[in-house]
mmCIF file of C-alpha atoms in Angstrom:
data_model
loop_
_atom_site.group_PDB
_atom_site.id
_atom_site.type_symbol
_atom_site.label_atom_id
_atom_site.label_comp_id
_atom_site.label_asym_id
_atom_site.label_seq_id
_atom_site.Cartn_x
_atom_site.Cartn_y
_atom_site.Cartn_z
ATOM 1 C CA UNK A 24 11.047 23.188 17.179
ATOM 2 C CA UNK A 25 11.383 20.797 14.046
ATOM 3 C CA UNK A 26 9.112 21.904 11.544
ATOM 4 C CA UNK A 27 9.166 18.151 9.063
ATOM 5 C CA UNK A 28 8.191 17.462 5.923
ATOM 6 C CA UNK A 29 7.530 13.698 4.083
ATOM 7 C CA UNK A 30 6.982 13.667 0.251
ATOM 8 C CA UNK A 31 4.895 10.572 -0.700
ATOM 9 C CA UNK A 32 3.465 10.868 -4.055
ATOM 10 C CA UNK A 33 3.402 7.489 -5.461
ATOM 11 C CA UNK A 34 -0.188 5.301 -5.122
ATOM 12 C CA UNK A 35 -2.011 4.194 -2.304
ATOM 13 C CA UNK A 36 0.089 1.196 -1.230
ATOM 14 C CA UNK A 37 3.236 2.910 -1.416
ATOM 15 C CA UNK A 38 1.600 5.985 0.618
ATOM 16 C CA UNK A 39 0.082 3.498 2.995
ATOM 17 C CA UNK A 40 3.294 2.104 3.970
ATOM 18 C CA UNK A 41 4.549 5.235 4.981
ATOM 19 C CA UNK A 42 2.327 5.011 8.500
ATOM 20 C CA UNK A 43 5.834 3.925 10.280
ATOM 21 C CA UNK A 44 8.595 6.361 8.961
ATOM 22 C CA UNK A 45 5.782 8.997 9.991
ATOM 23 C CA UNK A 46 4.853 7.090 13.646
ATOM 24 C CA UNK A 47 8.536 6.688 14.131
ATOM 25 C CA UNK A 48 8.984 10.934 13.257
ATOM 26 C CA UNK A 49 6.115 11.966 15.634
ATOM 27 C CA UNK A 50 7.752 9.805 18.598
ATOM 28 C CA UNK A 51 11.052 11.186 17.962
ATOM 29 C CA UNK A 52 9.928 14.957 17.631
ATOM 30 C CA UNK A 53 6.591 14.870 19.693
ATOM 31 C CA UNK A 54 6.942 18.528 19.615
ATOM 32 C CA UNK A 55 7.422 19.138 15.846
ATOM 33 C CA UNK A 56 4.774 19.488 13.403
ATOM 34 C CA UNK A 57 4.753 17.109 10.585
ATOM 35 C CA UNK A 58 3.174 17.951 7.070
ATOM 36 C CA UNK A 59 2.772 15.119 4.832
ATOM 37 C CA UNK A 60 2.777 15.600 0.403
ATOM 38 C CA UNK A 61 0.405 13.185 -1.238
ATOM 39 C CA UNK A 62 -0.819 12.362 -4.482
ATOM 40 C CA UNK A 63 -3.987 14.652 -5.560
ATOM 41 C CA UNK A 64 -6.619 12.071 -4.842
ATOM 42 C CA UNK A 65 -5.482 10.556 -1.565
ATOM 43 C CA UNK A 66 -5.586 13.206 0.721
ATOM 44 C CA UNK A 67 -8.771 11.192 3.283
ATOM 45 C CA UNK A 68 -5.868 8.358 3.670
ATOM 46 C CA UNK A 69 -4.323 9.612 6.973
ATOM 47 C CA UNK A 70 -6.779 12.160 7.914
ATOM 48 C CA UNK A 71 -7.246 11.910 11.576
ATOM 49 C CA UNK A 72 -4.092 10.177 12.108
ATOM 50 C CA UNK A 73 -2.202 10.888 15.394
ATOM 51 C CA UNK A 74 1.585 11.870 13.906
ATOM 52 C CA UNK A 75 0.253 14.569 10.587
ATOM 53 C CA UNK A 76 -0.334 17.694 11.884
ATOM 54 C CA UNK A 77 -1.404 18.730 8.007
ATOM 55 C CA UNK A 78 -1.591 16.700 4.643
ATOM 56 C CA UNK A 79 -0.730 18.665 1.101
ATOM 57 C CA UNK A 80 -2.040 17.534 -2.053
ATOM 58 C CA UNK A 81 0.603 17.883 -4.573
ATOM 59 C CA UNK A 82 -0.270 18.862 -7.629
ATOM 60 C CA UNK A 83 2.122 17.998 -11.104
ATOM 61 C CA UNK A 84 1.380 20.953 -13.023
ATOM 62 C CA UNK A 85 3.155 23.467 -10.919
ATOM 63 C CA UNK A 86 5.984 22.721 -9.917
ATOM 64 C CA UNK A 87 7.548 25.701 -9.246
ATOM 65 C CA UNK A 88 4.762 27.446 -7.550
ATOM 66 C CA UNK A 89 4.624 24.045 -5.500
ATOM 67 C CA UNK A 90 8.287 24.437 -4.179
ATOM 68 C CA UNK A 91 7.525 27.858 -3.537
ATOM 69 C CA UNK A 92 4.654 27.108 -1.190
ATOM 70 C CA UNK A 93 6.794 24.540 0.501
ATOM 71 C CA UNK A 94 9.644 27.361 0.989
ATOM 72 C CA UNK A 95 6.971 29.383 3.040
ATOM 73 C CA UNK A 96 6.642 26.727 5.677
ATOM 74 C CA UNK A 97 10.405 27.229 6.618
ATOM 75 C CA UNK A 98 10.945 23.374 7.031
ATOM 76 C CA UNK A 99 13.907 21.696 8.968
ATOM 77 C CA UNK A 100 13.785 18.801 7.982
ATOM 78 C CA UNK A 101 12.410 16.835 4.736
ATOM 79 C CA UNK A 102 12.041 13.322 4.131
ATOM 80 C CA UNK A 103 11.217 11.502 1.172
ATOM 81 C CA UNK A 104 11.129 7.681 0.040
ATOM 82 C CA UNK A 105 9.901 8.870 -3.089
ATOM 83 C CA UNK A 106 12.667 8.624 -5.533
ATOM 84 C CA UNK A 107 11.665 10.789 -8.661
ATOM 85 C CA UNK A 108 13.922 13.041 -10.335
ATOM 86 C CA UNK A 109 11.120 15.370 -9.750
ATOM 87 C CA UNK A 110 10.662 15.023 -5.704
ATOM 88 C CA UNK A 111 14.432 15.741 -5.293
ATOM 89 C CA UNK A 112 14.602 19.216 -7.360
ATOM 90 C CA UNK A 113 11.569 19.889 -5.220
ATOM 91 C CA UNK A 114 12.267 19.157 -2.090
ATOM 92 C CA UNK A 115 16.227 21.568 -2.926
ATOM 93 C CA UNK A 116 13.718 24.379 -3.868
ATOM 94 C CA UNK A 117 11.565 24.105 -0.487
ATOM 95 C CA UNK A 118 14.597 25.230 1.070
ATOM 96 C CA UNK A 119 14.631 22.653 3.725
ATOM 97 C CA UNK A 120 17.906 23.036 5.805
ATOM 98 C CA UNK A 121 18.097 19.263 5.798
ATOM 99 C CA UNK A 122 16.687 16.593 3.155
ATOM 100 C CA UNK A 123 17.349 12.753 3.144
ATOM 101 C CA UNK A 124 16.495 10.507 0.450
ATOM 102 C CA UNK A 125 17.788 7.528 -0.911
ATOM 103 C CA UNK A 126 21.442 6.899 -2.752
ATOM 104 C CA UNK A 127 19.263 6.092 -5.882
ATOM 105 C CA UNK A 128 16.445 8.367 -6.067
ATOM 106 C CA UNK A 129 16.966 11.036 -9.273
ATOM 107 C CA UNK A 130 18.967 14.371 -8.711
ATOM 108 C CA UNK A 131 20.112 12.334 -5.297
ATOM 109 C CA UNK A 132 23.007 15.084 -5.076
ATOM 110 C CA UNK A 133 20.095 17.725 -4.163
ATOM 111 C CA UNK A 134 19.568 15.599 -0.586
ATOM 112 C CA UNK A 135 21.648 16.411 2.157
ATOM 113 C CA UNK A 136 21.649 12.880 3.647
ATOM 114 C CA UNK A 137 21.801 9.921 1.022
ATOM 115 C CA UNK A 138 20.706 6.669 2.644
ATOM 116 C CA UNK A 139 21.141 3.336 0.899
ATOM 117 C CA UNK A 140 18.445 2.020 -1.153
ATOM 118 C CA UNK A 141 18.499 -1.880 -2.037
ATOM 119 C CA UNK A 142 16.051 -4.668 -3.129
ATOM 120 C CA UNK A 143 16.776 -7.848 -0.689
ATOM 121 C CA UNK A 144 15.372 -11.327 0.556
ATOM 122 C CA UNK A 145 13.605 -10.498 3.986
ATOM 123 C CA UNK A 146 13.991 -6.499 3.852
ATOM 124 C CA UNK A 147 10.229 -4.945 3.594
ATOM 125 C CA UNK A 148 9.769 -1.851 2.533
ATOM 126 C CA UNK A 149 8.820 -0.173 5.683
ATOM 127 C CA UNK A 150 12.248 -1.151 7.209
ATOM 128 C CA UNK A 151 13.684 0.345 3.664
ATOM 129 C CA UNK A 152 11.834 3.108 4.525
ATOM 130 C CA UNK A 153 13.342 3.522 8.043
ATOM 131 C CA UNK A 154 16.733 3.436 7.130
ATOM 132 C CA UNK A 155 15.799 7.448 6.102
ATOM 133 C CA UNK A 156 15.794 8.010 9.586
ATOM 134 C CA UNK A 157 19.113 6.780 10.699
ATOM 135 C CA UNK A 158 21.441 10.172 9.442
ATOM 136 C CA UNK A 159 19.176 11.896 12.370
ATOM 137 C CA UNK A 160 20.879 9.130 14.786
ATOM 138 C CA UNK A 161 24.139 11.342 15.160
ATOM 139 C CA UNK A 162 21.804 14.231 16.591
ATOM 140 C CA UNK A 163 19.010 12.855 18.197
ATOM 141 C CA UNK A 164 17.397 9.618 20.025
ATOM 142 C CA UNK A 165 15.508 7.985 17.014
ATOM 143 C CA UNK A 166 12.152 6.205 18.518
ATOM 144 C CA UNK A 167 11.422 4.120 16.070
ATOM 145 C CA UNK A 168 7.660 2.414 15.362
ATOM 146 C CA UNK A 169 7.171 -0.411 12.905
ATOM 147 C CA UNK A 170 3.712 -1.135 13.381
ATOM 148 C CA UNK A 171 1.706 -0.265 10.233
ATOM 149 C CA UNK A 172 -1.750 1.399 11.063
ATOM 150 C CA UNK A 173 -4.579 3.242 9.497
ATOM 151 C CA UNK A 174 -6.744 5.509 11.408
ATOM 152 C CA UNK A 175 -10.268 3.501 10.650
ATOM 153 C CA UNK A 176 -12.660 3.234 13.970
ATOM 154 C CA UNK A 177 -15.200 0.271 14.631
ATOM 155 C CA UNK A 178 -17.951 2.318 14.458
ATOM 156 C CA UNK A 179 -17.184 3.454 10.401
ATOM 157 C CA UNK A 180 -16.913 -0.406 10.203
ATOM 158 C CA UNK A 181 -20.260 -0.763 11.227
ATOM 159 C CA UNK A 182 -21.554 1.887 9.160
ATOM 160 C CA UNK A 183 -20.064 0.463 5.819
ATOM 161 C CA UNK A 184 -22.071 -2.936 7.277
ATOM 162 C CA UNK A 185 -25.158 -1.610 7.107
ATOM 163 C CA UNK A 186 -24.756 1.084 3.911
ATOM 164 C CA UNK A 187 -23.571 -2.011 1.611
ATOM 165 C CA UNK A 188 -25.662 -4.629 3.214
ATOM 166 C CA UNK A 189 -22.710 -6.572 3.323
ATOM 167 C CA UNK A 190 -23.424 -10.125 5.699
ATOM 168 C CA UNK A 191 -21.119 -11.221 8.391
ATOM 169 C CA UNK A 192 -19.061 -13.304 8.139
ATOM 170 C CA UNK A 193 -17.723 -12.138 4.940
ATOM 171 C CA UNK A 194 -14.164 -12.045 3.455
ATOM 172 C CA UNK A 195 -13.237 -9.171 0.573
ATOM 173 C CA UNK A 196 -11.297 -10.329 -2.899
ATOM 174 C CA UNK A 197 -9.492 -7.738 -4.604
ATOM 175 C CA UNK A 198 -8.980 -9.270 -8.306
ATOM 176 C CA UNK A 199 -7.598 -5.809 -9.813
ATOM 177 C CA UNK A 200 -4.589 -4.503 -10.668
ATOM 178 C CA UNK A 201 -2.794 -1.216 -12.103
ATOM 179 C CA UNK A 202 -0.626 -3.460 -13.773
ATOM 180 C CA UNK A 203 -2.411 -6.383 -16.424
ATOM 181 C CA UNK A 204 0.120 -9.171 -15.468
ATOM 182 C CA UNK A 205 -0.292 -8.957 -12.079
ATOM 183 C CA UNK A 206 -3.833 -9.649 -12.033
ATOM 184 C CA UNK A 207 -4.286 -13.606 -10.993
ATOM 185 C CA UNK A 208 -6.994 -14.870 -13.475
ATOM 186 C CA UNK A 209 -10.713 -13.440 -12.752
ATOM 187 C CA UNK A 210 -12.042 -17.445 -12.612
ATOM 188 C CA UNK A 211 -9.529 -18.440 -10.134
ATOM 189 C CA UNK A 212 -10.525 -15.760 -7.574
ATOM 190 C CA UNK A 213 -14.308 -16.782 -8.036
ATOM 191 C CA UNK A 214 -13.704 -20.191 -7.375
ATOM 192 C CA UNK A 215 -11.858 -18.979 -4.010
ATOM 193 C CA UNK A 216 -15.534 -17.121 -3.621
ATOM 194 C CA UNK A 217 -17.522 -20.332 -4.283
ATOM 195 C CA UNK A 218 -15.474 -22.146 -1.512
ATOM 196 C CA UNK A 219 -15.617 -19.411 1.059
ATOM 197 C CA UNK A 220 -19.959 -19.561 0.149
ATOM 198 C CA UNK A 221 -20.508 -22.610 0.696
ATOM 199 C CA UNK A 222 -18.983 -22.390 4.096
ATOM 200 C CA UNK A 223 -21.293 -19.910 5.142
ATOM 201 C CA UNK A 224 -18.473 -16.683 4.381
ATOM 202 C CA UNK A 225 -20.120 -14.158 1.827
ATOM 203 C CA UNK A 226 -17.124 -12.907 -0.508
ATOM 204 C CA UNK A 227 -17.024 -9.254 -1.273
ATOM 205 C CA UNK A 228 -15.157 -7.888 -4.227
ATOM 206 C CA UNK A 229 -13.523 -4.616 -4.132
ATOM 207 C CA UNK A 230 -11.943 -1.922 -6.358
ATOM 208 C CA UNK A 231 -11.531 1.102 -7.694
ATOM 209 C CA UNK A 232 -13.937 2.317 -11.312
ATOM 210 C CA UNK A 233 -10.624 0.846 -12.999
ATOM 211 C CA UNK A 234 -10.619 -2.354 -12.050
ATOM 212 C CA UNK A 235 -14.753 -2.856 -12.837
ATOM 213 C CA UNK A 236 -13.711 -5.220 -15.873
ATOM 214 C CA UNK A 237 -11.450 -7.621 -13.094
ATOM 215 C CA UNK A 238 -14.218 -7.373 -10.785
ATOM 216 C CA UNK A 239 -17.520 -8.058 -13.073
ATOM 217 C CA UNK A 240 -15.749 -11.097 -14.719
ATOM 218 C CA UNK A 241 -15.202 -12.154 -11.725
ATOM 219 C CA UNK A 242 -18.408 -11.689 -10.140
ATOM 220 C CA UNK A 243 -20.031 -13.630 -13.469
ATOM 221 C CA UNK A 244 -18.190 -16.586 -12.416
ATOM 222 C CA UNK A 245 -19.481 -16.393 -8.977
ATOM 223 C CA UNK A 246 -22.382 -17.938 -7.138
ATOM 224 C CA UNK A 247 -23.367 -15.242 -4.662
ATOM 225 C CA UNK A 248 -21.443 -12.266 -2.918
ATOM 226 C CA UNK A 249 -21.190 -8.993 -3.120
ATOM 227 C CA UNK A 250 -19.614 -6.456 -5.875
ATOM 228 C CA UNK A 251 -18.580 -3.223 -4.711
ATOM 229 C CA UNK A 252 -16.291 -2.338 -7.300
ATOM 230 C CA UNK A 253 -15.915 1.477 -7.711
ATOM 231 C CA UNK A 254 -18.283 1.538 -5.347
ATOM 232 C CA UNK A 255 -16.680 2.461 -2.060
ATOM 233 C CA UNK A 256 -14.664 5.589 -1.752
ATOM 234 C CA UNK A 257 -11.466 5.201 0.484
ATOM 235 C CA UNK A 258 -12.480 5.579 3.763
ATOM 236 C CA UNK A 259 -15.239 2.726 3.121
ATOM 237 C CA UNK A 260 -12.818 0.930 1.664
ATOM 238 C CA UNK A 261 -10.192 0.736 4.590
ATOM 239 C CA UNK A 262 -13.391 -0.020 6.209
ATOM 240 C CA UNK A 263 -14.834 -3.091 4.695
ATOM 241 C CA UNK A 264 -11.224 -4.485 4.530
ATOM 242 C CA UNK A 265 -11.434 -3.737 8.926
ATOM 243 C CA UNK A 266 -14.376 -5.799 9.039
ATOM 244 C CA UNK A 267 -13.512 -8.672 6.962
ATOM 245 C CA UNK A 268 -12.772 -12.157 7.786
ATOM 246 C CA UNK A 269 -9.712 -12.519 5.550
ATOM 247 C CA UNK A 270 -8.892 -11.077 2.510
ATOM 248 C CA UNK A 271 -7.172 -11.985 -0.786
ATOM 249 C CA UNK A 272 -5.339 -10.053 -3.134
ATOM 250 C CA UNK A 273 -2.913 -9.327 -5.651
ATOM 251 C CA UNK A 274 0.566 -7.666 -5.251
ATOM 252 C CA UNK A 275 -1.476 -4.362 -4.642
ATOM 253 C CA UNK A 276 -2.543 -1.641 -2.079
ATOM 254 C CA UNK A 277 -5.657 -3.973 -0.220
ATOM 255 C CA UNK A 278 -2.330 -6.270 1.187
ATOM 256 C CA UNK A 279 -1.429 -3.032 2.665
ATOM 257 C CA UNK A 280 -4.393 -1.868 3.823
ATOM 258 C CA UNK A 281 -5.477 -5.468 5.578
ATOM 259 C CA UNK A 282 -1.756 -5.310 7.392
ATOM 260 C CA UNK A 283 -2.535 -1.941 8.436
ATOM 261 C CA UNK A 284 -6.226 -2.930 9.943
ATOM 262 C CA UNK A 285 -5.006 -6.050 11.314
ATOM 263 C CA UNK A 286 -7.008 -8.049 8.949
ATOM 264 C CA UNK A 287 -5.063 -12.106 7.982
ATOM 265 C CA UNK A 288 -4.558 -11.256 4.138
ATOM 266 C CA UNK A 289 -3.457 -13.998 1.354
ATOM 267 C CA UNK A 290 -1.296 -12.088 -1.538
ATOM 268 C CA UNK A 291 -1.135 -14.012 -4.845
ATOM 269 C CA UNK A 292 2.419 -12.883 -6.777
ATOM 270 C CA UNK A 293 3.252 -13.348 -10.425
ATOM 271 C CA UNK A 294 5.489 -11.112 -12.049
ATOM 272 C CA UNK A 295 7.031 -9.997 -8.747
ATOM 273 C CA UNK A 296 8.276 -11.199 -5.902
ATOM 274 C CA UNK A 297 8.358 -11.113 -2.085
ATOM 275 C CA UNK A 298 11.751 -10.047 -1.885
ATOM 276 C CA UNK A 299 11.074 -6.910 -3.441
ATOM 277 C CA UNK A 300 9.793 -6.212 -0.457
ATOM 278 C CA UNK A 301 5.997 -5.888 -0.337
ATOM 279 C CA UNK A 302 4.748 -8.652 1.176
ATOM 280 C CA UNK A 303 2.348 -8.810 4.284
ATOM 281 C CA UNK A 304 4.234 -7.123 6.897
ATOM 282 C CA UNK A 305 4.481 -9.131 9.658
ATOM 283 C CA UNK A 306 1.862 -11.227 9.238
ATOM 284 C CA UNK A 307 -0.189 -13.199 6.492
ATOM 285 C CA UNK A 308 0.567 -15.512 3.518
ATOM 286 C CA UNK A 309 1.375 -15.539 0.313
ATOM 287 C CA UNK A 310 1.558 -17.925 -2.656
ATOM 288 C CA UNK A 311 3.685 -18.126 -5.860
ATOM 289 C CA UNK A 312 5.216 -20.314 -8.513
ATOM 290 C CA UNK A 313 8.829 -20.239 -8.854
ATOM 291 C CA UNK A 314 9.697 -19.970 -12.182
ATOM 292 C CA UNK A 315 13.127 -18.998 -14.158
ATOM 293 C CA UNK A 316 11.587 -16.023 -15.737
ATOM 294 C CA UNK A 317 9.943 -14.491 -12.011
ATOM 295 C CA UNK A 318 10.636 -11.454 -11.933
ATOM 296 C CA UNK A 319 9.844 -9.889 -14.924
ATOM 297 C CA UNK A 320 10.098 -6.158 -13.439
ATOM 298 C CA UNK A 321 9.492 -4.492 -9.932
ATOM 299 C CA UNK A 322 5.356 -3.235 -11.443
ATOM 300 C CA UNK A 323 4.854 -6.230 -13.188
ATOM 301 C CA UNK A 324 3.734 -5.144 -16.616
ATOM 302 C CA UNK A 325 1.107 -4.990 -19.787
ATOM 303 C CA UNK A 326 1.560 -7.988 -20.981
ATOM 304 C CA UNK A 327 4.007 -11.526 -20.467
ATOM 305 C CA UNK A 328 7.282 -10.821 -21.633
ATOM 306 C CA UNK A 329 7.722 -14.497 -22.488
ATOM 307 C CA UNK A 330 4.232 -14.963 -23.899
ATOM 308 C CA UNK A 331 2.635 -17.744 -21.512
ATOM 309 C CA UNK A 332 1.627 -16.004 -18.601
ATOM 310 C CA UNK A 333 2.321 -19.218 -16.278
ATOM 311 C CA UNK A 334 3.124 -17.685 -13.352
ATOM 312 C CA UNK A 335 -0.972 -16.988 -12.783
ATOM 313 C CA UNK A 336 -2.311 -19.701 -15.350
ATOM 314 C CA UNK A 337 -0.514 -21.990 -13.858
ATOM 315 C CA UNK A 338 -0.873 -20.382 -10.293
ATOM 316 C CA UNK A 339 -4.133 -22.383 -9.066
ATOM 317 C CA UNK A 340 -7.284 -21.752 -7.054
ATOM 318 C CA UNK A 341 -6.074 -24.864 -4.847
ATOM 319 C CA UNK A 342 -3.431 -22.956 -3.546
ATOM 320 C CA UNK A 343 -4.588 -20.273 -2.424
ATOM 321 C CA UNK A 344 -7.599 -21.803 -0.772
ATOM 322 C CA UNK A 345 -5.156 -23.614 1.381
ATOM 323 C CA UNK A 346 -3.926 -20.909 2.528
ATOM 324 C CA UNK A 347 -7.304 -19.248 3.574
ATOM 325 C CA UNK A 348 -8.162 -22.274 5.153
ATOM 326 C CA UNK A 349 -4.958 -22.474 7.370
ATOM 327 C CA UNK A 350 -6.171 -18.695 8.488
ATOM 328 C CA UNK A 351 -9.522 -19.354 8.917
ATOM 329 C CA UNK A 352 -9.487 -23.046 10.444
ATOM 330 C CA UNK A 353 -12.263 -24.116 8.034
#
């Protein structure tokens, strides 16, 4: 029996999109068990999803005693799209008879099976991601599963309804970002909020405690709504997103999340692009400015390298409104 291991430490979007590589796993070893490593802080993400028989928390101050834990579980098989230095000297010390990773990743010599790893118009990341499975192609029948998904029920939909008071119809805005300069300007989103009000579609901000400064100056801009900025934890959050009309955000985690729940999503891009490969996955819309200077960098970044910011000041309300009303026929 395959005994399989995925390392996914990065943030929430990046874990998020993991949902296939670990669908298409489970289908191709029903009768393995599948562990999955996550960053401290995001264990709730899958739990109660159908293909992880266990989720780790990994923890950065010990690594050695980490790898040792991992070399207890006797794993066949590890898999990681996580490309740290750190991941790969890892996963070698688990012991793993067979670890694939990407051509790229740091210490890739440590991995078994090195799979490509490119940046391309049209390739999303989840199909990047799959392309981990393909050395297992010489051995075995790979079933592969592309649908994102998150394990969030209807009934946990209506529960977040009625703890947040939140009105339906309402669509959720997610103005933050880890990254400054990919944050489209606070004013813009609320005047995406003051369309969707006055017809009749309540807009809900959401966010973690770090984005509250996005999210308030926002909100003051506003004529109604709802704030729930650091408010939710995740679980609520994949929630609200589930139960929303539409939603709009950034080059961040909620475009993820709403792919993953089904929900029509607008992303707004500035510093990067859609050809890095994290746009709406199979469905939804984005908007952007073409520009000589786009990109700037695969995160985006503190601050405009060239000083002007214009691919969000320039980037406005009008636009993206369109697009919501294409989704929403209003």
């Amino acid at each position: 029996m395959e005994k399989i291991v995925v390392f996914q430490t990065a943030f929430l979007g990046d874990l998020i999109l993991t949902a296939p590589l670990l669908k298409s796993l489970k289908r191709t070893f029903p009768s393995g068990e599948l562990h999955l490593v996550v960053r401290k802080g995001l264990e709730t993400v899958f739990e109660g999803f159908w293909p992880v028989d266990r989720v780790i928390p990994f923890d950065k101050r010990g690594i050695w005693k980490f790898a040792q834990e991992l070399r207890r579980e006797k794993y066949t098989l590890a898999v990681s799209p996580h490309r740290s230095h750190r991941t790969s000297l890892i996963l070698f010390l688990s012991g793993a008879k067979r670890r694939i990773g990407y051509d790229k990743a740091g210490f890739s010599f440590l991995y078994t099976d090195r799979v490509k790893h490119e940046f391309k118009e049209g390739l999303h990341e989840i199909d990047r991601q799959l392309r981990l499975l393909e050395p297992l192609e010489q051995e075995v029948e790979v079933t592969y599963d592309k649908e994102p998904e998150l394990p969030v029920s209807q009934e946990e939909v209506e529960r977040v309804k009625g703890k947040f008071s939140l009105k339906t119809p309402y669509a959720v805005l997610a103005p933050g970002s880890v990254w400054p300069t990919k944050a489209w300007l606070p004013e813009y989103y609320a005047e995406v909020a003051n369309f969707l009000l006055k017809r009749g579609i309540t807009p809900v901000l959401v966010g973690g405690k770090g984005d509250s400064t996005y999210c308030n100056r926002c909100f003051s801009f506003m004529e109604g709504g709802v704030n729930l900025c650091g408010r939710t934890d995740l679980k609520e959050f994949f929630a609200v997103v589930k139960g929303a009309k539409v939603v709009v955000s950034n080059d961040s985690s909620p475009v993820h999340v709403a792919v993953s729940v089904k929900t029509p999503v607008v992303e707004v891009y500035g510093p990067t692009v859609p050809a890095f490969g994290f746009f709406p996955y199979g469905r939804g819309n984005w908007v952007e400015l073409e520009l000589p200077c786009r990109p700037c960098g695969i995160h985006g970044g503190k601050r405009c390298p060239e000083g002007h910011f214009r691919c969000m000041k320039e980037l406005k309300p009008e636009a993206v409104i369109e697009k919501v009303r294409e989704l929403l026929s209003v």
